[in-house]
PDB file of C-alpha atoms in Angstrom:
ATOM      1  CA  UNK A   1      -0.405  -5.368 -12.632  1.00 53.00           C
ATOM      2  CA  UNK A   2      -1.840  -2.138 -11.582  1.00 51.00           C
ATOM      3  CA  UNK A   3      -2.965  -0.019 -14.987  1.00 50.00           C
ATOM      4  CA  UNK A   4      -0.400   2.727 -16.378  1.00 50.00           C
ATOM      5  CA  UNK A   5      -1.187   6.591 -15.361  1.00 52.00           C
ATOM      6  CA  UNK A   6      -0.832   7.357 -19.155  1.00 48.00           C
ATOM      7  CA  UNK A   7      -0.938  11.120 -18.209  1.00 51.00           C
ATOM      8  CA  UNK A   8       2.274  11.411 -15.642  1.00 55.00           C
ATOM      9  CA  UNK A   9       1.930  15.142 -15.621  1.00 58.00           C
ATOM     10  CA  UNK A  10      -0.206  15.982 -12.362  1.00 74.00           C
ATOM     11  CA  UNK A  11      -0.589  19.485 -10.291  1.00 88.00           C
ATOM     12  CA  UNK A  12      -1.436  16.534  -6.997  1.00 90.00           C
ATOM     13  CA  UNK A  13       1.520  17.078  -4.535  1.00 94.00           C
ATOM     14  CA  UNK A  14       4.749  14.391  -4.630  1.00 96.00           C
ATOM     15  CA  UNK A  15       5.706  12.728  -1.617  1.00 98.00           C
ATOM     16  CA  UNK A  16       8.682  10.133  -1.166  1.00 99.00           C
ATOM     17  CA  UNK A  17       8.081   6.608  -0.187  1.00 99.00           C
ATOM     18  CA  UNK A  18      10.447   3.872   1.385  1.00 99.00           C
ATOM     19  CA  UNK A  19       9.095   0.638   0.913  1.00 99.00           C
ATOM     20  CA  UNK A  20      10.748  -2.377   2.360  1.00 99.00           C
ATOM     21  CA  UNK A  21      10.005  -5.839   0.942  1.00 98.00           C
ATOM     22  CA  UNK A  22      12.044  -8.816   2.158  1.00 96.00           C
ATOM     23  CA  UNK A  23      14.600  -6.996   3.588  1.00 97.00           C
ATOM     24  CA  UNK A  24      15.244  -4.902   0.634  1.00 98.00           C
ATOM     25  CA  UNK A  25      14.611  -1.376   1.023  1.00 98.00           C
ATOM     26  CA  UNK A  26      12.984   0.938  -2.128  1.00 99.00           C
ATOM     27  CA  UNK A  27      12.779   4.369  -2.046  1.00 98.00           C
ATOM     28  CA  UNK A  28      10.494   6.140  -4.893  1.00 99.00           C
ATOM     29  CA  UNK A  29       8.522   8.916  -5.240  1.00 98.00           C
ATOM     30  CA  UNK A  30       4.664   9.110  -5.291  1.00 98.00           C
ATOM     31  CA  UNK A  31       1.911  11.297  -6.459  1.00 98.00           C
ATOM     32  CA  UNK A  32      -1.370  12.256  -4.111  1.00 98.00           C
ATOM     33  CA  UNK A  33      -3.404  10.838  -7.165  1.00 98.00           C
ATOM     34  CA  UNK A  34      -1.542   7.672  -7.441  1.00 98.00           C
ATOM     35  CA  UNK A  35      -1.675   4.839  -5.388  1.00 98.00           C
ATOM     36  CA  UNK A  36       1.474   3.390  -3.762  1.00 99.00           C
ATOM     37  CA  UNK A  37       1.468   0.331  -5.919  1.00 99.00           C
ATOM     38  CA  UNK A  38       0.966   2.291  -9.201  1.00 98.00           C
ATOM     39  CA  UNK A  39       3.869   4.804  -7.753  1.00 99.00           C
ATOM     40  CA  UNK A  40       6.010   1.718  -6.879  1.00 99.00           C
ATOM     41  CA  UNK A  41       5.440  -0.329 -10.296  1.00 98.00           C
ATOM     42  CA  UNK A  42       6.429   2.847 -12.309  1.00 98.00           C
ATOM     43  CA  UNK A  43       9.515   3.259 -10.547  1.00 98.00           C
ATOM     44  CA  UNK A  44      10.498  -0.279 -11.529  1.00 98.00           C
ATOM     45  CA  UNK A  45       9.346  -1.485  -7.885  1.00 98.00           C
ATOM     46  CA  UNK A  46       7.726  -4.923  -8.226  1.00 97.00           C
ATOM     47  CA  UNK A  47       5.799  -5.221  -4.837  1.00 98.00           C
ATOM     48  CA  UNK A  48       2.691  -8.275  -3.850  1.00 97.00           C
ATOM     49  CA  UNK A  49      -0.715  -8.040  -5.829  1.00 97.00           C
ATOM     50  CA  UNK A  50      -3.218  -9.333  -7.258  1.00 97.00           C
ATOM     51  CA  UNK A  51      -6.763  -8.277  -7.543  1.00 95.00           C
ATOM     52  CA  UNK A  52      -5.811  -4.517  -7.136  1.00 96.00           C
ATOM     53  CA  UNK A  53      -9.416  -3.541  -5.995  1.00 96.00           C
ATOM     54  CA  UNK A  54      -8.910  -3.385  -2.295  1.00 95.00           C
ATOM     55  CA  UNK A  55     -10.136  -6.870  -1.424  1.00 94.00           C
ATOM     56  CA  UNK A  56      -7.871  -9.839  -1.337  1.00 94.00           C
ATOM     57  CA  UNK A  57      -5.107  -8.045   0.877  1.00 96.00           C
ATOM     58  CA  UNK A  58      -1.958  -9.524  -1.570  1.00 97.00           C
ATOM     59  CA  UNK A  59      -1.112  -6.366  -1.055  1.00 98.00           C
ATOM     60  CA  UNK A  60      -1.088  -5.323   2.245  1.00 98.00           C
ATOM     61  CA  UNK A  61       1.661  -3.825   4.030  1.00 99.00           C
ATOM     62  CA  UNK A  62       2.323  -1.791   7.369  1.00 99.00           C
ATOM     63  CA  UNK A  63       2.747   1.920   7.290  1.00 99.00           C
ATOM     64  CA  UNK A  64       5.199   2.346   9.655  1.00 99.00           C
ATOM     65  CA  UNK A  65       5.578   6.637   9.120  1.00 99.00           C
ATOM     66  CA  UNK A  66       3.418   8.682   7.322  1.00 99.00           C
ATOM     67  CA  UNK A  67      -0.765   9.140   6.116  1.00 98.00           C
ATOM     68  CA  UNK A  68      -2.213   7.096   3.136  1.00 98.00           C
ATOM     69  CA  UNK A  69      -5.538   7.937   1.720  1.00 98.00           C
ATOM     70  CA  UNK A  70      -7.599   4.292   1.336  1.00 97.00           C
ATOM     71  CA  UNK A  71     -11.393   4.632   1.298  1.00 95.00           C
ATOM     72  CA  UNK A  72     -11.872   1.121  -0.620  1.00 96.00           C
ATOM     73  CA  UNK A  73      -9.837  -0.592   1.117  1.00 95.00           C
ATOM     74  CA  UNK A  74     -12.918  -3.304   1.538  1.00 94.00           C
ATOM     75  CA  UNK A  75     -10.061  -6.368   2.893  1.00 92.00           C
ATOM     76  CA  UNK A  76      -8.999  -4.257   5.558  1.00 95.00           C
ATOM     77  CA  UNK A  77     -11.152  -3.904   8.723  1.00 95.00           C
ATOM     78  CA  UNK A  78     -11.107   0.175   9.962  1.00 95.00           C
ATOM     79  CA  UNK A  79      -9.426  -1.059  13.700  1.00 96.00           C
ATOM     80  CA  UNK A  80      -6.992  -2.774  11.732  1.00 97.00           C
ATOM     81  CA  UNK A  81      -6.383   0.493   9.558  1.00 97.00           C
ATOM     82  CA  UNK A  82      -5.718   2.630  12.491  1.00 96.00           C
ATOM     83  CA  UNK A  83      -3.501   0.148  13.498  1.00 97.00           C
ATOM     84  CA  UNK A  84      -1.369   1.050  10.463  1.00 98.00           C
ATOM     85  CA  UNK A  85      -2.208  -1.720   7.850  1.00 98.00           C
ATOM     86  CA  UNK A  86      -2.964  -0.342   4.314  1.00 98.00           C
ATOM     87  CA  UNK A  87      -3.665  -2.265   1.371  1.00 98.00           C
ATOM     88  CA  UNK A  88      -0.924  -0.740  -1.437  1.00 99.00           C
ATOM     89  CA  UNK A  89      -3.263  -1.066  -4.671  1.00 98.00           C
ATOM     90  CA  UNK A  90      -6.062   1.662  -3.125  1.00 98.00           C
ATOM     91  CA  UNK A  91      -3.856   3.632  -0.882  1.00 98.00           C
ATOM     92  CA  UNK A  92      -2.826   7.012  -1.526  1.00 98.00           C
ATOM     93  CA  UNK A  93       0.085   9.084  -0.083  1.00 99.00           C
ATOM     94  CA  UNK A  94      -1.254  12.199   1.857  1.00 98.00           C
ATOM     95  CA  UNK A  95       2.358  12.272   3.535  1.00 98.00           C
ATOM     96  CA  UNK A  96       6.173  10.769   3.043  1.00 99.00           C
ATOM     97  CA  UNK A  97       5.797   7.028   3.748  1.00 99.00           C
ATOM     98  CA  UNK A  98       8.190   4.332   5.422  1.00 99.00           C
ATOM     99  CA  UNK A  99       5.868   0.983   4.349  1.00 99.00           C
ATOM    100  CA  UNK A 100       6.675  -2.418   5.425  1.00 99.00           C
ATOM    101  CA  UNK A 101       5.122  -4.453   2.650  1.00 99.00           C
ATOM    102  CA  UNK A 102       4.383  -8.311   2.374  1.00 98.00           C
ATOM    103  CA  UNK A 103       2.191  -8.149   5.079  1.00 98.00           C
ATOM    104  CA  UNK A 104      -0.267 -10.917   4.212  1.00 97.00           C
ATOM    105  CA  UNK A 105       0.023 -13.515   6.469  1.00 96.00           C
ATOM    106  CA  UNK A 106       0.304 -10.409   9.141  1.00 97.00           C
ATOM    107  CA  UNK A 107      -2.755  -9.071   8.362  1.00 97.00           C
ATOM    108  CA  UNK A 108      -4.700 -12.181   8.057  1.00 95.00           C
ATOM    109  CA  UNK A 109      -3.681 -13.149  11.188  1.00 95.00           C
ATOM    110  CA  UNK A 110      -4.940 -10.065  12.948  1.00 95.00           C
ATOM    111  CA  UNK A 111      -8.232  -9.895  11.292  1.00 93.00           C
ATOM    112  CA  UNK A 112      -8.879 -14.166  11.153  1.00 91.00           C
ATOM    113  CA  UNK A 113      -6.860 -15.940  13.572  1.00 86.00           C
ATOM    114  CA  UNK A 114      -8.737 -15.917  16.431  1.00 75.00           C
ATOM    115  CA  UNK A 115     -11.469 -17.933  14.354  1.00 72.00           C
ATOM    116  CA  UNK A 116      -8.649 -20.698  13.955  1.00 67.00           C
ATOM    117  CA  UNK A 117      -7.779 -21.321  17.714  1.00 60.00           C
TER     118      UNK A 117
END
């Protein structure tokens, strides 16, 4: 569980995100300090995670519209990033978002499966 923003009250521009999550679509709003999973989890949104530190990639999702802000985003390599793949629990919404999360296996695949052929 990603910790609480105990102070909700921010100046940091609002932007709306869509997130989609076995074929259920979410729509909730999110704060330029506040990543996507804390945004989501607040709004009642339960989306994959676990180590919510940017490593493990539980996480991970496609950004399929939209900018997110993810400097520690360690799991994620910076090709695959450009690509589109974010990792929810250290991304940030610079822009509206359309997500496609419970990406996982997606991502590991991109970044690892050529080392299994």
């Amino acid at each position: 569980m990603v910790p609480r923003d105990d102070n909700p009250v921010s100046d940091a521009p609002t932007f709306q995100i869509k997130a989609t999550i076995n074929g259920v679509e979410h729509s909730f709003g999110g704060r330029a300090d506040q990543t996507v999973l804390a945004a989501a989890e607040a709004a009642g949104v339960m989306l994959p995670s676990s180590c919510c530190s940017g490593v493990c990639t539980t996480c991970a999702a496609m950004v399929r519209s939209g900018t997110v802000h993810q400097p520690d985003a360690m799991g994620v390599k910076a090709e695959l990033q450009e690509q589109g793949y974010a990792l929810l629990c250290v991304a940030y919404p610079r822009s509206d978002l359309d997500v496609l999360a419970g990406q996982e296996d997606a991502l590991y695949e991109a970044q690892f499966g050529q080392y299994q052929k």
